[in-house]
XYZ file of C-alpha atoms in Angstrom:
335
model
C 18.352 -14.195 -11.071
C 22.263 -13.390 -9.923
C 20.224 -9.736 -8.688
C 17.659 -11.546 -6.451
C 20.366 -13.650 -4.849
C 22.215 -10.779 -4.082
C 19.395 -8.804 -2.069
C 16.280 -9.678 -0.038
C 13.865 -10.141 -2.442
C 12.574 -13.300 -3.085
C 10.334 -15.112 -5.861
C 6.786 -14.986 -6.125
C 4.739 -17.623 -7.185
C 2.026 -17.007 -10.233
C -1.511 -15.585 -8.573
C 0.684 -13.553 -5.589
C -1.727 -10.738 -4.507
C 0.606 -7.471 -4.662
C -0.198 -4.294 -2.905
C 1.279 -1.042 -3.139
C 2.435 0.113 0.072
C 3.691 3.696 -0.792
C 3.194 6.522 -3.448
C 0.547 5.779 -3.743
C -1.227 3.515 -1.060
C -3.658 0.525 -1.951
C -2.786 0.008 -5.731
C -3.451 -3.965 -6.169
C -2.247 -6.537 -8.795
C -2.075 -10.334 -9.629
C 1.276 -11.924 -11.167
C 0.716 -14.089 -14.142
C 4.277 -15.050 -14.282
C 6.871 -14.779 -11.124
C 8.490 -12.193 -9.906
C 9.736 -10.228 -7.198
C 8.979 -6.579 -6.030
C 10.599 -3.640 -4.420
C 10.024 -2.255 -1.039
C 7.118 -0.519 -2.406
C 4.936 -3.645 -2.195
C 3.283 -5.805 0.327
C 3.389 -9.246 -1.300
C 0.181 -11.635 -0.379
C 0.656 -15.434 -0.939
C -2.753 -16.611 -0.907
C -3.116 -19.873 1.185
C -5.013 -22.176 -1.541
C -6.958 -24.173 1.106
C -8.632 -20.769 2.718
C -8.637 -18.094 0.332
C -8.840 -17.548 -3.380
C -6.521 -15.154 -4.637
C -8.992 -13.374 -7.026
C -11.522 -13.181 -3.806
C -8.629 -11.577 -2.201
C -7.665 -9.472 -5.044
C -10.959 -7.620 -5.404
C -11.445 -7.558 -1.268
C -8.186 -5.410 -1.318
C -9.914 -3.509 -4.261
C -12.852 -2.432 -2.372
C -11.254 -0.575 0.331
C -8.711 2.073 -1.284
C -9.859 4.204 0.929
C -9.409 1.846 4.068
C -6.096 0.940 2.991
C -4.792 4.302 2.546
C -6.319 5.328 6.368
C -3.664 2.784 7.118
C -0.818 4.770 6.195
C 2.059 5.978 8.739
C 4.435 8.510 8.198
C 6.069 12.231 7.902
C 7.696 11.981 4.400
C 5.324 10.310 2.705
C 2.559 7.428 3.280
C 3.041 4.118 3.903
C 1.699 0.778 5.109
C 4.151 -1.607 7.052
C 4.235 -4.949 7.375
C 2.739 -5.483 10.586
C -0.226 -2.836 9.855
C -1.297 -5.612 6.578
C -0.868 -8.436 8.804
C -3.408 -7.117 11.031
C -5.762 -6.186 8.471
C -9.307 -8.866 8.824
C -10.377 -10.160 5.731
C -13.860 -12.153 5.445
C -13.445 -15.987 4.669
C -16.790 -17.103 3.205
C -16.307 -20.870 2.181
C -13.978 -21.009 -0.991
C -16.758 -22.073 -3.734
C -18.710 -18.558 -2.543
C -15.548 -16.827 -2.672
C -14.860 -18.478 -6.360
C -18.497 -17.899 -7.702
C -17.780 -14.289 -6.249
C -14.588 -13.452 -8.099
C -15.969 -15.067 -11.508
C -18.573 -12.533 -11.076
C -16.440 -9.767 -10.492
C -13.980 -10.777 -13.156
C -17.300 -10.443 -15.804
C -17.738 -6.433 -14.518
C -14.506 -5.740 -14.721
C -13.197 -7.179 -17.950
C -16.231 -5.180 -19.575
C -15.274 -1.929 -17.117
C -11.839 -2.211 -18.823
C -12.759 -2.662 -22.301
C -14.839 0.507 -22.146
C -12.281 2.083 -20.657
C -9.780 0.958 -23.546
C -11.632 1.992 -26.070
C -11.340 5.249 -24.509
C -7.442 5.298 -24.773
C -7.987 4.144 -27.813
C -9.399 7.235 -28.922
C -6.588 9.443 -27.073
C -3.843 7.681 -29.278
C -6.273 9.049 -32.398
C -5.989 12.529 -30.866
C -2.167 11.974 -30.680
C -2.395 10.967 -34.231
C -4.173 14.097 -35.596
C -1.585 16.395 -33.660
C 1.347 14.467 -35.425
C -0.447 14.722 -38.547
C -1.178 18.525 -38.521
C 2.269 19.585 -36.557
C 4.496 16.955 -36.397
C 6.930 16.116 -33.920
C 7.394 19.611 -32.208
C 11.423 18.782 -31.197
C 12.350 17.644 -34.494
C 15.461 19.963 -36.232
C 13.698 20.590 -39.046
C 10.319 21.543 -36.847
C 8.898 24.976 -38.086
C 7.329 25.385 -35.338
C 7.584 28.919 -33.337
C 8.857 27.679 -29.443
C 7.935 29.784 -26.420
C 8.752 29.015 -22.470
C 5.837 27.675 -21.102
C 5.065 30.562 -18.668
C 4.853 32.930 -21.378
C 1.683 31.434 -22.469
C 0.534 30.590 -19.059
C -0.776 33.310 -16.193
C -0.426 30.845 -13.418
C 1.458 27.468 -12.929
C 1.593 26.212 -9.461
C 0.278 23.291 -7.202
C -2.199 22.337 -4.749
C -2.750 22.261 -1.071
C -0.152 20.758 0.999
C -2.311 21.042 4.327
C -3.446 17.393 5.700
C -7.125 16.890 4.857
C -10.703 14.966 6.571
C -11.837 11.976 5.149
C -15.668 12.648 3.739
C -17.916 10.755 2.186
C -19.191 13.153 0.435
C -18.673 17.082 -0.561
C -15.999 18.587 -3.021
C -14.205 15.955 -5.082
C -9.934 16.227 -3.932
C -8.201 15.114 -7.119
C -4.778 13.681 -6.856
C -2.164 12.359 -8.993
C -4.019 9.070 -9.534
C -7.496 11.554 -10.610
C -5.082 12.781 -13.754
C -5.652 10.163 -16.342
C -4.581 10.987 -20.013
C -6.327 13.760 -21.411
C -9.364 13.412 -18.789
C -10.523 14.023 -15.115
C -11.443 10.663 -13.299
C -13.659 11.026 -10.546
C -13.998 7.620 -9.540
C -11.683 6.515 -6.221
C -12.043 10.334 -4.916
C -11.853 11.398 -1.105
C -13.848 14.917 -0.343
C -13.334 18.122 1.289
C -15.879 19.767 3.611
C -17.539 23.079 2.572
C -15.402 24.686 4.866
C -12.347 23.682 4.064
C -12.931 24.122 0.202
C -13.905 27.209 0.811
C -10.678 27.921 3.253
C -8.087 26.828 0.384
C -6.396 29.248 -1.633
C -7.243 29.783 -5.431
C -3.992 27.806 -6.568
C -6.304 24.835 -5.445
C -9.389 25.313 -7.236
C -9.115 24.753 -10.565
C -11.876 26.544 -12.967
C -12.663 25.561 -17.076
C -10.369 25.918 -18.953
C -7.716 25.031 -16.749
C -4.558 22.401 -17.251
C -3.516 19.313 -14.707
C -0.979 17.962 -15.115
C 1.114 15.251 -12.642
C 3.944 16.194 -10.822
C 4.247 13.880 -8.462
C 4.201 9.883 -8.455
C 4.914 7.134 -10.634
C 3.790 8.596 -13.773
C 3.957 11.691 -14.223
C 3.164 14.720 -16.614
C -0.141 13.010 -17.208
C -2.377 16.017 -18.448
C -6.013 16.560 -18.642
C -8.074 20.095 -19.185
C -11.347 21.204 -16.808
C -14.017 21.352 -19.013
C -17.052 21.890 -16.658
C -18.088 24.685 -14.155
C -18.098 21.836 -11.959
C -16.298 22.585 -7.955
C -12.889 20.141 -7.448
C -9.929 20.771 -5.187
C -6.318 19.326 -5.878
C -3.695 18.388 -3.806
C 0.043 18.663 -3.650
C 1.036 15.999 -6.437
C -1.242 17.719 -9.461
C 0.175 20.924 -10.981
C -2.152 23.465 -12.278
C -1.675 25.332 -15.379
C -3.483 28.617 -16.256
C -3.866 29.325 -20.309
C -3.348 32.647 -21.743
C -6.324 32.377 -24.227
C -4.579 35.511 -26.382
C -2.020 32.884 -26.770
C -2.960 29.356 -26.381
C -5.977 27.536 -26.834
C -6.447 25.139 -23.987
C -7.227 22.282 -25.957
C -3.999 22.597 -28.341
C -2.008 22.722 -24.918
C -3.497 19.490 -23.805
C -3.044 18.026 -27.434
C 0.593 19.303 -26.883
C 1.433 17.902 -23.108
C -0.278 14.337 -24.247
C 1.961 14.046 -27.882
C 4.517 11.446 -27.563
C 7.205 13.913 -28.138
C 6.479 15.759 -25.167
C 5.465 13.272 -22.481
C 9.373 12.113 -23.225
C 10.688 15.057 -22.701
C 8.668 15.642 -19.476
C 9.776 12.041 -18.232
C 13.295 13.050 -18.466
C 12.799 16.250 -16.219
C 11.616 14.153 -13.207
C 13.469 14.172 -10.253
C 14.044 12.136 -7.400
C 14.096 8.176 -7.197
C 12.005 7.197 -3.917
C 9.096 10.142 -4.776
C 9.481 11.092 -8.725
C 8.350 14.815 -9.189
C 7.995 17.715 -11.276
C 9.908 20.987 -10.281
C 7.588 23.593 -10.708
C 10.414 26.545 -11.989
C 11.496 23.763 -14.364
C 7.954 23.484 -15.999
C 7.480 27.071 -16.043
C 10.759 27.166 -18.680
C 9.120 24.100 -20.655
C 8.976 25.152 -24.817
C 5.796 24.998 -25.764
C 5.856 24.936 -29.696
C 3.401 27.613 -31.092
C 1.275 27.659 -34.241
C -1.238 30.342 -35.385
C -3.782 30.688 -33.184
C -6.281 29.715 -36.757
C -4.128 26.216 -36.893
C -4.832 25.775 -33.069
C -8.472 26.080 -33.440
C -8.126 23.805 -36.378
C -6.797 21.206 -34.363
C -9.271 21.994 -31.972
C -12.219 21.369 -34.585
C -11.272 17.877 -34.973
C -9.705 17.467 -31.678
C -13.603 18.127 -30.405
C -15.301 15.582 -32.529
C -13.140 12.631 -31.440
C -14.052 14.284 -27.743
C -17.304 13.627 -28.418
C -17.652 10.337 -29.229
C -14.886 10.355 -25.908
C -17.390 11.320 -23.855
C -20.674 9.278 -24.995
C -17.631 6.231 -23.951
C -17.113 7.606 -20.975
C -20.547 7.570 -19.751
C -20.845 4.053 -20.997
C -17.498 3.417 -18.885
C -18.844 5.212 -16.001
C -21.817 2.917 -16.175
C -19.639 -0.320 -16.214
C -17.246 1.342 -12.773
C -20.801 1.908 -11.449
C -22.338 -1.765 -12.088
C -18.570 -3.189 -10.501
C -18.841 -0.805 -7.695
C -22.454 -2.050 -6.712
C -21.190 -5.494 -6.913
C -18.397 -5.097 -5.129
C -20.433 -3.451 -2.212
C -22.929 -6.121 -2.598
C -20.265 -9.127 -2.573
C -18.286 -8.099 0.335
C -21.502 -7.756 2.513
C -22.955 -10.883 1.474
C -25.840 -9.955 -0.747
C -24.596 -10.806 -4.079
């Protein structure tokens, strides 16, 4: 408390709508308990007699895109003040806008149990890498370390140029795309045919490939390209080329997503206002280096648990689908 009274923040009541206003843009949140935020939020107090916070909460949801459009500025993004306090927001009457929301909450409390089972099943991919190598820093690690570049034939980063907004076309994957050991293709902007095909190969990632974040809030997030698939990347996602004489993709990812590592990468970031990932600094990461037989062990039972992964995932794309459509429909007034 002595903090807030010595700055501008001040407290938010419980149900405050918050909205990310930078790195990234349109990022929204309810308090359950007050608080105050940084400058990196625009803080919504609902008015209780015209809007319902949860109504407002999904609204903001629904237009990512929208909200990022919004943004201003050289550096990096960001939505001011005034720009939210000119943005419309339908006012249906408030039991519509609380039958709505209850709706709403049903999808997404079963989109994010899906989606935590699958992160469930990541921390059981952690587990079998701990089991079968342990932790790859530890003194008394046999483990063989190498400099990440010697196992790697690329490591670089995306396009920089600005971009169209599409509706459709080639998926551009950011820093927010780079879950935890998997691609997410949901909340993606497109490139044209042209300009995919006008970006350089540093921007195209092909199978077999490793993203990882290195730029944003989180970063060293890491996830491998498994299909043939066509997807661009931007600026904030590092790509990673495997030497298969050396490394087998999958045992990388295993690597970059053990606990052990993701601390290490954590304490490389720099910068306070945009956290990033220097790219010279992740080409001299150690990468600890079993037989090529013990990777493709790990790989073995790494793949099963990917399997069941990925019959969860399509359930979990199903549930982001069925909250999309309602979304759409409840913000046009057909739900």
């Amino acid at each position: 408390m002595e903090g807030l009274k010595s700055c501008a923040a001040s407290i938010l009541p419980v149900n405050s709508v918050l909205l990310s206003s930078r790195a990234p843009i349109g990022l929204v949140a309810i308090n359950s308990v007050p608080m105050a935020t940084n400058q990196g939020y625009k803080s919504l107090v609902a008015n209780a007699q015209r809007i319902d916070s949860k109504f407002l909460y999904y609204w903001l949801k629904s237009k990512t895109s929208y909200l990022q459009g919004l943004g201003n500025g050289a550096t990096f993004k960001e939505i001011s003040k005034a720009v939210v306090e000119r943005i419309e927001v339908p006012v249906p009457p408030l039991d519509e806008q609380r039958r709505i929301a209850a709706i709403l909450d049903v999808a997404d409390g079963l989109r994010r149990q899906r989606r935590r089972t699958v992160e469930l099943l990541d921390s059981l991919s952690e587990s079998i890498f701990l089991e079968m190598f342990g932790d790859p820093f530890a003194h008394n690690s046999a483990l063989r370390r190498v400099e990440f570049e010697k196992v790697t034939s690329r490591i670089t980063y995306g396009f920089t140029q600005p971009m169209s907004h599409h509706e459709c076309g080639i998926p551009i994957l950011t820093a927010k795309n780079v879950r935890s050991g998997y691609i997410d293709l949901n909340n993606v902007d497109f490139a044209s045919r042209s300009e995919f095909d006008a970006l350089t190969a540093k921007s195209k990632p092909q199978r077999n490939d490793i993203l990882i974040t290195k730029d944003g809030a989180i970063l060293g997030r890491s996830a491998c390209v498994l299909t043939d698939a066509e997807v661009c990347i931007n600026q904030s996602v590092a790509l990673v080329k495997p030497r298969t004489d050396f490394v087998e993709p999958l045992y990388l990812l295993g690597y970059l997503m053990s606990g052990p590592v993701q601390a290490r990468i954590e304490a490389m970031k720099k910068g306070n206002a945009m956290p990033h990932l220097q790219i010279t600094e992740l080409a001299r990461f150690p990468v600890a280096l079993p037989s090529l037989e013990l990777q493709r062990k790990f790989v073995l039972r790494k793949q099963k648990v990917e399997s069941q992964k990925a019959r969860l995932e399509r359930f979990a794309e199903e549930s982001y689908a069925l909250f999309s459509s309602l979304q759409s429909l409840a913000f046009s007034g057909r739900l």
